[in-house]
Short mmCIF file of C-alpha atoms and ligand atoms in Angstrom, two decimals:
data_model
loop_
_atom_site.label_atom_id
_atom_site.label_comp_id
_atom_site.label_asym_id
_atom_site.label_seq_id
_atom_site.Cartn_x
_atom_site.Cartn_y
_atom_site.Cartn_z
CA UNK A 13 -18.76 25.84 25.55
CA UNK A 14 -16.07 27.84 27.14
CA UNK A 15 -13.41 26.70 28.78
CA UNK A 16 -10.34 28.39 30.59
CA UNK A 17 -7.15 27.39 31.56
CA UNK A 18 -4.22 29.04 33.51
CA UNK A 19 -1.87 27.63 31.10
CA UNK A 20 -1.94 25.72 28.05
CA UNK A 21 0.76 23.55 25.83
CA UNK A 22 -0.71 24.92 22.30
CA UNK A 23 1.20 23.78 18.94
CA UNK A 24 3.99 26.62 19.57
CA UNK A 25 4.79 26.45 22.61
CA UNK A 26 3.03 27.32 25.93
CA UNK A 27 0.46 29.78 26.59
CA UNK A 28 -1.12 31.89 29.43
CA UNK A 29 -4.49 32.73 30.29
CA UNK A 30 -6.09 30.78 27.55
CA UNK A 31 -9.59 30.62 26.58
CA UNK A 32 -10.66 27.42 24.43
CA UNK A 33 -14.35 27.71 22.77
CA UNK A 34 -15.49 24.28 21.77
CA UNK A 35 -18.52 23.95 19.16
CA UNK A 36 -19.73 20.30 18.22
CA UNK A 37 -17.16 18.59 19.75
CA UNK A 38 -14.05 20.19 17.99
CA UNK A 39 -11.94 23.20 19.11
CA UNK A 40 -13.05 26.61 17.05
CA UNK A 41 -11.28 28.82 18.72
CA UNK A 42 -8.47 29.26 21.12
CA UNK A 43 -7.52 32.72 22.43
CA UNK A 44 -4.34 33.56 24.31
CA UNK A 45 -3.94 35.98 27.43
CA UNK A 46 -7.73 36.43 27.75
CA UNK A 47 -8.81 37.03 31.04
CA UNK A 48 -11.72 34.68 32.51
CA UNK A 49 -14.84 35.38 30.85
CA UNK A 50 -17.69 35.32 33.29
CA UNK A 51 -19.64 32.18 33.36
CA UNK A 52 -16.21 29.91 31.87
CA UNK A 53 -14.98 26.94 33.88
CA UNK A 54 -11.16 27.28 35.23
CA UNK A 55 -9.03 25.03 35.54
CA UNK A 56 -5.26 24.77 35.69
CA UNK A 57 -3.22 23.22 32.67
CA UNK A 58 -4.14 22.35 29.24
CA UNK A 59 -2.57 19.67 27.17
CA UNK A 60 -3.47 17.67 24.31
CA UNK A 61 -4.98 14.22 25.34
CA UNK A 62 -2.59 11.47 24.08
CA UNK A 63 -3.25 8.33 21.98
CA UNK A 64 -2.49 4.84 23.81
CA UNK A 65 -1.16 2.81 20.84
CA UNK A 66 -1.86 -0.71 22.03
CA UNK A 67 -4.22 -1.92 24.31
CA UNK A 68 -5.85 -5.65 25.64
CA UNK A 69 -8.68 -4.13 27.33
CA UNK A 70 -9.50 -7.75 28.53
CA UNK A 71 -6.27 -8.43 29.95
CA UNK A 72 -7.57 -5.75 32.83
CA UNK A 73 -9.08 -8.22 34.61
CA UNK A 74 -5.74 -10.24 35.32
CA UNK A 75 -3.20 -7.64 36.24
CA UNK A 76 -1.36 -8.63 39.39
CA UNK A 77 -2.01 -12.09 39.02
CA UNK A 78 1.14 -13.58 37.20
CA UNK A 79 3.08 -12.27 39.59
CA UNK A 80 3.85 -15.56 41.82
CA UNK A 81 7.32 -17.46 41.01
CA UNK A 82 6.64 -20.70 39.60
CA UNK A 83 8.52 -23.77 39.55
CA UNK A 84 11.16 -23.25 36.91
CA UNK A 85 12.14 -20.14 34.82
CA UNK A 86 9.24 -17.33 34.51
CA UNK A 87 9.26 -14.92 31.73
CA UNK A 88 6.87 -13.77 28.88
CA UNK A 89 5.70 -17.55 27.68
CA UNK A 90 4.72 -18.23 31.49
CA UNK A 91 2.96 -15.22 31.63
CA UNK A 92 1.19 -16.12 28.71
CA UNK A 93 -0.09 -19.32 30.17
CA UNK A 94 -1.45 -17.24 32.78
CA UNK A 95 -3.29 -15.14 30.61
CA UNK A 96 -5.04 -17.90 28.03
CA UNK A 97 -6.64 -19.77 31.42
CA UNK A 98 -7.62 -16.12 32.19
CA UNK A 99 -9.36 -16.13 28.83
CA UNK A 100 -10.90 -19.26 29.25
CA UNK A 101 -14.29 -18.34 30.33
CA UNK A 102 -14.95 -14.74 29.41
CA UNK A 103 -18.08 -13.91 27.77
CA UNK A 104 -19.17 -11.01 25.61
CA UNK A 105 -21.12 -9.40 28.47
CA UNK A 106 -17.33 -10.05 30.60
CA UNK A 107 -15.15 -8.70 27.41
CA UNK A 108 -17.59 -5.40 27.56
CA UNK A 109 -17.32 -4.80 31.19
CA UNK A 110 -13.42 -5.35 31.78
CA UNK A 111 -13.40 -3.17 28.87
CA UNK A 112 -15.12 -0.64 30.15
CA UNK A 113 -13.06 -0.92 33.44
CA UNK A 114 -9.89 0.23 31.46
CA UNK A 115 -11.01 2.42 28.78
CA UNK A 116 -12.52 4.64 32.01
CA UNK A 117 -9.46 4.14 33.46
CA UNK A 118 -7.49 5.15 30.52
CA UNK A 119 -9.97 8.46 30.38
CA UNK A 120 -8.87 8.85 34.08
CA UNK A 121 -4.94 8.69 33.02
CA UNK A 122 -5.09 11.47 30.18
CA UNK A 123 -5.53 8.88 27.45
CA UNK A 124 -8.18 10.51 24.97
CA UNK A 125 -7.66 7.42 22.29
CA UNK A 126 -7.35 3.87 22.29
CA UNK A 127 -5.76 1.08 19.05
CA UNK A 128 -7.70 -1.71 20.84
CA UNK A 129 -5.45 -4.50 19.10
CA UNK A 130 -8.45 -7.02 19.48
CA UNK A 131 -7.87 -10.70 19.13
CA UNK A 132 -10.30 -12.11 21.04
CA UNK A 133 -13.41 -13.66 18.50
CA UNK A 134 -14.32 -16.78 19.41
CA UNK A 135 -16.61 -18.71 21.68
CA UNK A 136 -14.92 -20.72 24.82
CA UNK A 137 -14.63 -23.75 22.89
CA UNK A 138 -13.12 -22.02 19.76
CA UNK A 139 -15.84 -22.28 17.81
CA UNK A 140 -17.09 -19.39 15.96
CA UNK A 141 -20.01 -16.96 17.34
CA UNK A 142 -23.38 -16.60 14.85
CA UNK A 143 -22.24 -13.30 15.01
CA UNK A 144 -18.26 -12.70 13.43
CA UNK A 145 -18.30 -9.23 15.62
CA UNK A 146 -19.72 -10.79 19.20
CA UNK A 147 -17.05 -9.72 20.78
CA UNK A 148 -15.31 -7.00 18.53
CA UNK A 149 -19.67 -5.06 19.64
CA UNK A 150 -18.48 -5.51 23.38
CA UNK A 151 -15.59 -3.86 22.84
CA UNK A 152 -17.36 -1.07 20.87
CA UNK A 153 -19.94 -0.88 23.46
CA UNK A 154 -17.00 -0.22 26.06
CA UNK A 155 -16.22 2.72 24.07
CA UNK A 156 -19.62 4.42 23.95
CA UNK A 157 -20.32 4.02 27.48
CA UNK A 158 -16.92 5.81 28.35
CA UNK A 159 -16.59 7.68 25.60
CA UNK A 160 -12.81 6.91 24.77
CA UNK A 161 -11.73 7.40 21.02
CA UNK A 162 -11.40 4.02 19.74
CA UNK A 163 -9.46 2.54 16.71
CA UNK A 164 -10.24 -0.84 16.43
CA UNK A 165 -7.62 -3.19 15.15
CA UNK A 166 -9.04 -6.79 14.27
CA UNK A 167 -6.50 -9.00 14.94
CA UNK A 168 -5.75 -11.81 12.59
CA UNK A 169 -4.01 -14.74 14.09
CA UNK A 170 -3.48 -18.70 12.75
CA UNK A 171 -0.78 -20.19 13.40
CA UNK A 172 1.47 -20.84 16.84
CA UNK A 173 4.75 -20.15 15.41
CA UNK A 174 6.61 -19.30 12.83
CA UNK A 175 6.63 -21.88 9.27
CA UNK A 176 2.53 -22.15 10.13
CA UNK A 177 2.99 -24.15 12.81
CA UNK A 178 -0.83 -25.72 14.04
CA UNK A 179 -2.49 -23.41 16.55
CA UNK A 180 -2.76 -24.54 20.40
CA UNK A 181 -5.41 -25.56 22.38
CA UNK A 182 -5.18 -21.92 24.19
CA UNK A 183 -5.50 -20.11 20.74
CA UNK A 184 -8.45 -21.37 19.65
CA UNK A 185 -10.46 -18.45 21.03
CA UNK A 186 -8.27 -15.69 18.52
CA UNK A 187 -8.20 -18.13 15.78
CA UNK A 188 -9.54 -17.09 12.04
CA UNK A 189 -9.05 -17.32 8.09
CA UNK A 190 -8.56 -14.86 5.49
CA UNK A 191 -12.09 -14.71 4.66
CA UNK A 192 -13.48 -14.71 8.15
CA UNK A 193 -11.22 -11.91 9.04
CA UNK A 194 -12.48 -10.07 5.72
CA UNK A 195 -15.85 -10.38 7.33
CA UNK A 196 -14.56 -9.15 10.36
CA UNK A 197 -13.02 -5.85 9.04
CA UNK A 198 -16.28 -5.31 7.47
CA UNK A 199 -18.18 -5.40 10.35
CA UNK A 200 -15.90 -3.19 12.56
CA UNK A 201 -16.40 -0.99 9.94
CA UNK A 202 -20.15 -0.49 10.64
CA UNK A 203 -20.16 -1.05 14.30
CA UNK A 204 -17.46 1.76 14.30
CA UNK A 205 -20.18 4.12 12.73
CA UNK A 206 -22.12 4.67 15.36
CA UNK A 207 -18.97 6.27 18.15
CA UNK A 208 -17.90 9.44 17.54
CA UNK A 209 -14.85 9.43 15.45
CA UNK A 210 -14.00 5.78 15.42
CA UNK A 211 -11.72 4.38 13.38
CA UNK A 212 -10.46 0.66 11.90
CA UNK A 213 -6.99 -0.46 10.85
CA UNK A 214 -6.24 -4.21 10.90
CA UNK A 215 -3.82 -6.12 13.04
CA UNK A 216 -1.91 -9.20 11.41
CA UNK A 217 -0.55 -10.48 15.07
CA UNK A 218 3.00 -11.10 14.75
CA UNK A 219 5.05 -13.05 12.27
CA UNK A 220 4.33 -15.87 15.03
CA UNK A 221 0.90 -16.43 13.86
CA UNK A 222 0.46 -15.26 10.58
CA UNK A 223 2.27 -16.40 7.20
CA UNK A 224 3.85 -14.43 4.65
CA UNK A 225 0.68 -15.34 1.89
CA UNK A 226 -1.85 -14.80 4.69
CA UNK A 227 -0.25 -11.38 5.29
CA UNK A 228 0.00 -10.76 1.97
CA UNK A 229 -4.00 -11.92 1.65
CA UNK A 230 -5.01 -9.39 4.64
CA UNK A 231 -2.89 -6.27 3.83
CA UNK A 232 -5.60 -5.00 1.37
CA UNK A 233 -7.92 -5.04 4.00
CA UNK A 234 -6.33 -2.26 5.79
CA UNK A 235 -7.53 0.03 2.68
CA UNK A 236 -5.55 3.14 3.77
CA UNK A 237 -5.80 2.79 7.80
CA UNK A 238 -3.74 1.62 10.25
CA UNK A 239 -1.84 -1.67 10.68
CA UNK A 240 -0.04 -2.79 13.61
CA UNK A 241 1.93 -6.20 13.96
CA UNK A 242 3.70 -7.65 17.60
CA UNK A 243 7.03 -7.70 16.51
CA UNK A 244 10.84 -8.65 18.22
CA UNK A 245 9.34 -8.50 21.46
CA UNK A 246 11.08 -11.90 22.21
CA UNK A 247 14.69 -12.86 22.10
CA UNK A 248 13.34 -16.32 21.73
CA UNK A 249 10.61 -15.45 18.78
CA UNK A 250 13.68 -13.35 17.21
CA UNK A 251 16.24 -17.33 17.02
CA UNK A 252 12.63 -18.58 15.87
CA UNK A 253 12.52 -16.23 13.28
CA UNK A 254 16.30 -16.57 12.10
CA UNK A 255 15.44 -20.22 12.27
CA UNK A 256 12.85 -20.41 9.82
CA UNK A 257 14.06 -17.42 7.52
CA UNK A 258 17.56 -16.96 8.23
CA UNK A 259 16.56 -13.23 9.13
CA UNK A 260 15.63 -11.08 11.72
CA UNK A 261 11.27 -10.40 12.29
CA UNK A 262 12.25 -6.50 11.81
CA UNK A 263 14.38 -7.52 9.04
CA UNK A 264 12.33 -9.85 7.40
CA UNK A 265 9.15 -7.05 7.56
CA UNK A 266 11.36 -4.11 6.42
CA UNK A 267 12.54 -6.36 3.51
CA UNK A 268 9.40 -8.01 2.33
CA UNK A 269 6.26 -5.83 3.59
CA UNK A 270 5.12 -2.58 2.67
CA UNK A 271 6.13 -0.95 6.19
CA UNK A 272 5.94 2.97 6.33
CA UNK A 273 4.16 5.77 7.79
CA UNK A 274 0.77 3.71 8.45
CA UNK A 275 2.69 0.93 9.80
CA UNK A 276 2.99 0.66 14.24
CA UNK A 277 5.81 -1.63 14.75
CA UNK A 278 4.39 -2.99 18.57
CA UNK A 279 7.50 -3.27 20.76
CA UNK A 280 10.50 -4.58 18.25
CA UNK A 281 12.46 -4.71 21.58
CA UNK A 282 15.59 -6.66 19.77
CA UNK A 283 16.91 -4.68 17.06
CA UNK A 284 20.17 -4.58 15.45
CA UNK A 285 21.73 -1.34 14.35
CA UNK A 286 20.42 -1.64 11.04
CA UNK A 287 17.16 -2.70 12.27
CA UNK A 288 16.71 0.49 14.17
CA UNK A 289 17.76 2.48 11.55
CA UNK A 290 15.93 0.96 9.07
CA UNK A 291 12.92 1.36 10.84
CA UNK A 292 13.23 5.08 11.88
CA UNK A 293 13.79 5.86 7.72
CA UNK A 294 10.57 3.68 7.04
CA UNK A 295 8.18 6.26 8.50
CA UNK A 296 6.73 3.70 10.39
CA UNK A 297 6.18 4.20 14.62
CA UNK A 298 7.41 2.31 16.90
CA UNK A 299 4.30 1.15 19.60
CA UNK A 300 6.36 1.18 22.94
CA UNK A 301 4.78 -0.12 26.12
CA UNK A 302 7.62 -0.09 28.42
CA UNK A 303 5.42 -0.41 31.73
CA UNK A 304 4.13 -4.19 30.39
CA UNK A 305 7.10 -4.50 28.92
CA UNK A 306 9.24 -4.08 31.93
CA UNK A 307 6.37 -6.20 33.85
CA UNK A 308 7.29 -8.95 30.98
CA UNK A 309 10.59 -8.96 31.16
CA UNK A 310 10.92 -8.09 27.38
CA UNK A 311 13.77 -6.11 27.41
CA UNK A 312 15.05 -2.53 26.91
CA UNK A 313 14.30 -0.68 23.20
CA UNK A 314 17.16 1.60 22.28
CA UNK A 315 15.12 4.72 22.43
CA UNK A 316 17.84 7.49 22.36
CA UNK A 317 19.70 6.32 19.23
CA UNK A 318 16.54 5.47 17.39
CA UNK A 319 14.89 8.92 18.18
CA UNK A 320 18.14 10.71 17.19
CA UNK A 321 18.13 8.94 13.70
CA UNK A 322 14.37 10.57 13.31
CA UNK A 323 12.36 7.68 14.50
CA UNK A 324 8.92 7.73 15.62
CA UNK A 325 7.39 6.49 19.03
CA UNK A 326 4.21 6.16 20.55
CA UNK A 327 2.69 4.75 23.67
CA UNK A 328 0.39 1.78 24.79
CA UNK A 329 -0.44 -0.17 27.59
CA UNK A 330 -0.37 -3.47 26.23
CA UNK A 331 -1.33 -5.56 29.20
CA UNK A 332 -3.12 -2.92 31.08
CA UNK A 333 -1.19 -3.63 34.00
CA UNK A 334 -1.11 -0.39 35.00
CA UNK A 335 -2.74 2.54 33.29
CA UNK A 336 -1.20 5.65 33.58
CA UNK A 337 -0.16 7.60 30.40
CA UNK A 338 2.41 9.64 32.73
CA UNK A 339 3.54 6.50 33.73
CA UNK A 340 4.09 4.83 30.56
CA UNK A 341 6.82 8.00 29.82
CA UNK A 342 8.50 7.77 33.35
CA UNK A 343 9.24 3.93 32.47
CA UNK A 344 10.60 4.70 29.17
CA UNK A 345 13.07 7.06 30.49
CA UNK A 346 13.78 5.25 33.41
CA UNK A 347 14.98 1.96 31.71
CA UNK A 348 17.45 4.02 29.55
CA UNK A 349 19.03 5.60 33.05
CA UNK A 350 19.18 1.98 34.34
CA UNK A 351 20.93 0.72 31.55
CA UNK A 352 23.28 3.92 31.00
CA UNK A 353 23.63 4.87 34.55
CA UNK A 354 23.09 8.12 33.66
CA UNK A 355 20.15 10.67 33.60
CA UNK A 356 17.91 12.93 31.50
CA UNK A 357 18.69 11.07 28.61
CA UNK A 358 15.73 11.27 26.30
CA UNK A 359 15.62 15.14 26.05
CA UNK A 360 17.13 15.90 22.70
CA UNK A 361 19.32 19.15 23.45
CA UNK A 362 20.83 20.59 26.87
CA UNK A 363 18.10 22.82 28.24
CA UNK A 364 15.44 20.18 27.08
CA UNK A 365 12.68 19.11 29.09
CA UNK A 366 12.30 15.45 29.01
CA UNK A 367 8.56 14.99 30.11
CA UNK A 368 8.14 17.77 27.40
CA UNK A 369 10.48 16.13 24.96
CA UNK A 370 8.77 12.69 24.97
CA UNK A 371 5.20 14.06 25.20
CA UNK A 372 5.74 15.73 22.09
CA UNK A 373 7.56 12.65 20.84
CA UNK A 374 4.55 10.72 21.62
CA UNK A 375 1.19 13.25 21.35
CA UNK A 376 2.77 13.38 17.44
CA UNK A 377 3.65 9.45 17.33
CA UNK A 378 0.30 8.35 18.41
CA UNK A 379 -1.89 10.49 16.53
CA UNK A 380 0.00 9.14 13.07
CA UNK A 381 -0.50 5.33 14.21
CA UNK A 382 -3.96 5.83 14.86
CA UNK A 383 -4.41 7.52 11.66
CA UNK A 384 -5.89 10.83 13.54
CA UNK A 385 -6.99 14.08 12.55
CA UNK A 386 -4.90 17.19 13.17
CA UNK A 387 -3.74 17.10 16.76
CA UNK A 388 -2.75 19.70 19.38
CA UNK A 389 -5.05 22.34 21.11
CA UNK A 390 -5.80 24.13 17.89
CA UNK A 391 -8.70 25.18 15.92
CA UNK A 392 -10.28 22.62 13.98
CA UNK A 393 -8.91 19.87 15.72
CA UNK A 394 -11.09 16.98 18.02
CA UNK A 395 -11.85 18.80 21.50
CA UNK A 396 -9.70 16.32 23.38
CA UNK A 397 -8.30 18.31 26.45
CA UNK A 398 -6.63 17.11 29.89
CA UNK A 399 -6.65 19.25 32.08
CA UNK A 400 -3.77 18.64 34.65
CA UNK A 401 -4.17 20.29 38.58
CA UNK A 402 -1.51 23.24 39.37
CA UNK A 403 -3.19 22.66 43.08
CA UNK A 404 -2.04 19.15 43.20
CA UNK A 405 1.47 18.81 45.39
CA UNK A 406 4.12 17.62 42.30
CA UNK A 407 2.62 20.85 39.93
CA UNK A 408 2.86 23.88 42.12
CA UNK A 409 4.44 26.71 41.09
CA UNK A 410 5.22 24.94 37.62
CA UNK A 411 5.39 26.87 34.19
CA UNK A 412 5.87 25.25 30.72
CA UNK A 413 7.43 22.16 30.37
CA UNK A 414 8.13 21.87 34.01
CA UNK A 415 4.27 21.23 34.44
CA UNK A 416 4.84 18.24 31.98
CA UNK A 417 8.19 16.89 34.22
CA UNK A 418 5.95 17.41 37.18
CA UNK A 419 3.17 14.96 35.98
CA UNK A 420 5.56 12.56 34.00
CA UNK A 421 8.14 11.90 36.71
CA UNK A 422 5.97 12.47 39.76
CA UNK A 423 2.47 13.70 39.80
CA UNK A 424 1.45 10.48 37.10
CA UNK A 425 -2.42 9.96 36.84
CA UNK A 426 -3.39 11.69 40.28
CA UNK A 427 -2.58 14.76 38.53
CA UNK A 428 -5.01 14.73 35.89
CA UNK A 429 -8.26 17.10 37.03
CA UNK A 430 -10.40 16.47 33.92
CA UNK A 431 -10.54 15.15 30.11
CA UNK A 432 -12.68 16.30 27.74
CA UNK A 433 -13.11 13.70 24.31
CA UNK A 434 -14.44 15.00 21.21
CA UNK A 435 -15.49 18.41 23.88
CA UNK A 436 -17.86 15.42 26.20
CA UNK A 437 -16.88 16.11 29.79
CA UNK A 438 -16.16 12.29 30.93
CA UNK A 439 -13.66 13.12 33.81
CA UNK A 440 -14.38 15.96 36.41
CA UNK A 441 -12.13 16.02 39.30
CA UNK A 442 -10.65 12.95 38.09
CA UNK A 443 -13.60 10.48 38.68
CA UNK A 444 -14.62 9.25 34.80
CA UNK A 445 -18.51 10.56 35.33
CA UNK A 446 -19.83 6.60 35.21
CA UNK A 447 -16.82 5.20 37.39
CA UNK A 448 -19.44 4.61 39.94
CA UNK A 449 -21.76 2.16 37.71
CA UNK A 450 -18.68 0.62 35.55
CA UNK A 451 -16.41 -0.11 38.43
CA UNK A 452 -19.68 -1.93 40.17
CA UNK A 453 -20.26 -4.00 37.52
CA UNK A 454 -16.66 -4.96 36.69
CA UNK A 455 -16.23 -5.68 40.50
CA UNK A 456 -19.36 -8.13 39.93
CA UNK A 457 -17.63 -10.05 36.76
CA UNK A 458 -14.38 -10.11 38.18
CA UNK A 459 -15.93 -12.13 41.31
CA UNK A 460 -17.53 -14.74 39.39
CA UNK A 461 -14.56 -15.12 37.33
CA UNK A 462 -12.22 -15.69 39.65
CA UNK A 463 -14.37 -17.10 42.75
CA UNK A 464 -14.79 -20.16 40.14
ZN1 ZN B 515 0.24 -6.67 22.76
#
């Protein structure tokens, strides 16, 4: 397959007139300042898709609707109420079609990868299915009918809070032991087999809900991939933490887990200066989701000091609130102006593009915390293309880096034309091919869950 593109962002730098061959589902060749071959499909510009770090696929299915005041003060732990009696009465058949719903979505945003952090494995009543991967298969299913990359991070969660404190009645559907979980890993690990290029790292949930001998139990499990951990999302979970430790949850992980290069630190929001800098030396990156995060009320990470002291970000979104991978970098930058009062501030140097500055930032951040192959539209790598519209109103006349400013700051997801993962066509004219047929059926399940 040929494909051709007026522009494209390659590893150094942008190209024109760029023809991209694509054998089995990888790039083999790319060839700059070719004119359209006869019989190749045009289309406007070429980037890399991105990862999306963190994802609840299930929380889909309640965006918008934890957004009523309530009687006293609202914030993340009200929202969280919200979101267990969402929960409630899901099935695996539900789990797979809300997950569809937002991994097509995702496809539709630019995302070519998802870290499903997945934490739901349970029945309703909290007691275990026959089958330890019920629900971890609907989420895998999700991903072969849309054909997003998927990473699957098994979650392991016990406790409510810090010290091991007993789980709650609205955990009981993510609760699990060490050797369950083991099981667990193992069976992602097949059921991962059959998508093209999936992957499995392992998610200890937050300091909250696992303690430090359970961590220490799980860690193995990982065996090389990925492992994210919720952390210092919460001003309250971080006087929790001091409380039980006398430090800090960044401080305590930096200090007494192995945290580097295939760590994802999800959110750590509250950070002191050493805390930041500690974590940009670890190697580890930092999972931002600043749209749900914003939604949450979380608070603001300090993104310009910790990306001038070398640290690494990447992007997810978390709650699913919104999807919109443009979006996800517009609210980054944004809540840095609000709090400085001042603009462009995430571009490294004067002259710096900073749509260009924190794709880059993130296209590199996301491929290392999903433990990817080589990235970028190169030979070799996975054929995962966007391709955005220079027709559409924010991207006319752009060139370079002002194509990525264009989408970031104002074009956001109507500006992506098509994606292309592992070289499969899912999204033509921005319509994931089975939107029709997914969006039907997730209509369907969304009725009878909330008409009850
Ligand atoms: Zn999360």
């Amino acid at each position: 397959m040929q494909l051709w593109f007026e522009q494209a962002l390659l590893p150094d730098g942008w190209a024109a007139d760029v023809l991209v061959t694509v054998d089995g589902g990888r790039i083999e060749a790319v060839a700059r300042g070719v004119a359209r071959p006869r019989g190749a499909a045009a289309y406007g510009a070429a980037v890399p898709g991105i990862c999306n770090v963190h994802s609840h696929a299930f929380q889909r299915g309640m965006a918008g609707l934890a957004e009523t005041r309530g009687p006293a003060h609202d914030d993340f732990w009200t929202w969280r109420e919200v979101m267990y009696r969402f929960l409630d009465r899901l099935t695996p058949q539900d789990v797979a079609a809300i997950s569809a719903q937002a991994f097509a979505e995702m496809l539709e945003a630019g995302f070519t990868r998802v870290g499903e952090f997945h934490y739901l494995h349970n029945d309703v009543d909290g007691r275990p299915y026959a089958a330890v991967g019920e629900l971890a298969d609907a989420v895998v299913s999700a991903a072969s009918e849309t054909g997003i990359g998927l990473t699957l991070l098994p979650v392991f969660y016990a406790h409510a809070d810090f010290g091991g404190a007993a789980p709650k009645p609205g955990q009981r559907r993510f609760i699990s032991d060490p050797d369950r979980f083991a099981q667990l890993v193992a069976h992602a690990r097949s059921a991962v087999r059959g998508l093209d290029g999936g992957g499995v790292g392992i998610a200890p949930h937050s300091l909250r809900a696992v303690t430090p001998d359970e961590l220490a139990a799980i860690l193995p499990l990982a065996a090389g991939g990925p492992v994210h951990i919720h952390v210092a999302e919460q001003a309250r979970e971080v006087e929790a933490c001091l409380a039980w430790c006398g430090a800090r949850p960044v401080e305590w992980l930096l200090a007494n887990a192995p945290v580097a290069a295939d760590w994802c630190l999800v959110h750590a929001t509250h950070l002191t200066d050493a805390e930041r800098m500690g974590l940009a030396r670890s190697g580890a990156v930092a999972g931002l989701c600043p749209i749900t995060e914003a939604n949450l009320g979380d608070g603001i990470f300090p993104t310009r000091r910790y990306l001038d002291e070398g640290g690494r970000i990447a992007i997810g979104t978390d709650s699913n609130i919104q999807i919109d991978a443009a979006g996800e970098l517009r609210a980054l930058e944004y809540a840095q102006r609000l709090a400085a009062r001042s603009r462009n501030l995430l571009a490294p140097a004067q002259g710096d593009s900073v749509g260009a500055a924190l794709f880059r930032a993130t296209l590199a951040g996301g491929a290392q915390a999903l433990a990817e192959g080589p990235q970028g539209l190169q030979a070799g790598a996975s054929a995962d293309i966007v391709a955005l519209d220079l027709g559409h109103p924010s991207l006319i006349e752009r060139r370079g880096d002002a194509i990525l400013d264009g989408w970031v700051f104002s074009g956001g997801r109507d500006a992506v034309e098509a994606v292309w993962r592992a070289g499969e066509p899912w999204v033509e004219n921005g319509r994931h091919r089975r939107r029709g047929e997914i969006a039907a059926r997730y209509r369907a399940t969304l009725r009878r869950l909330l008409a009850a």
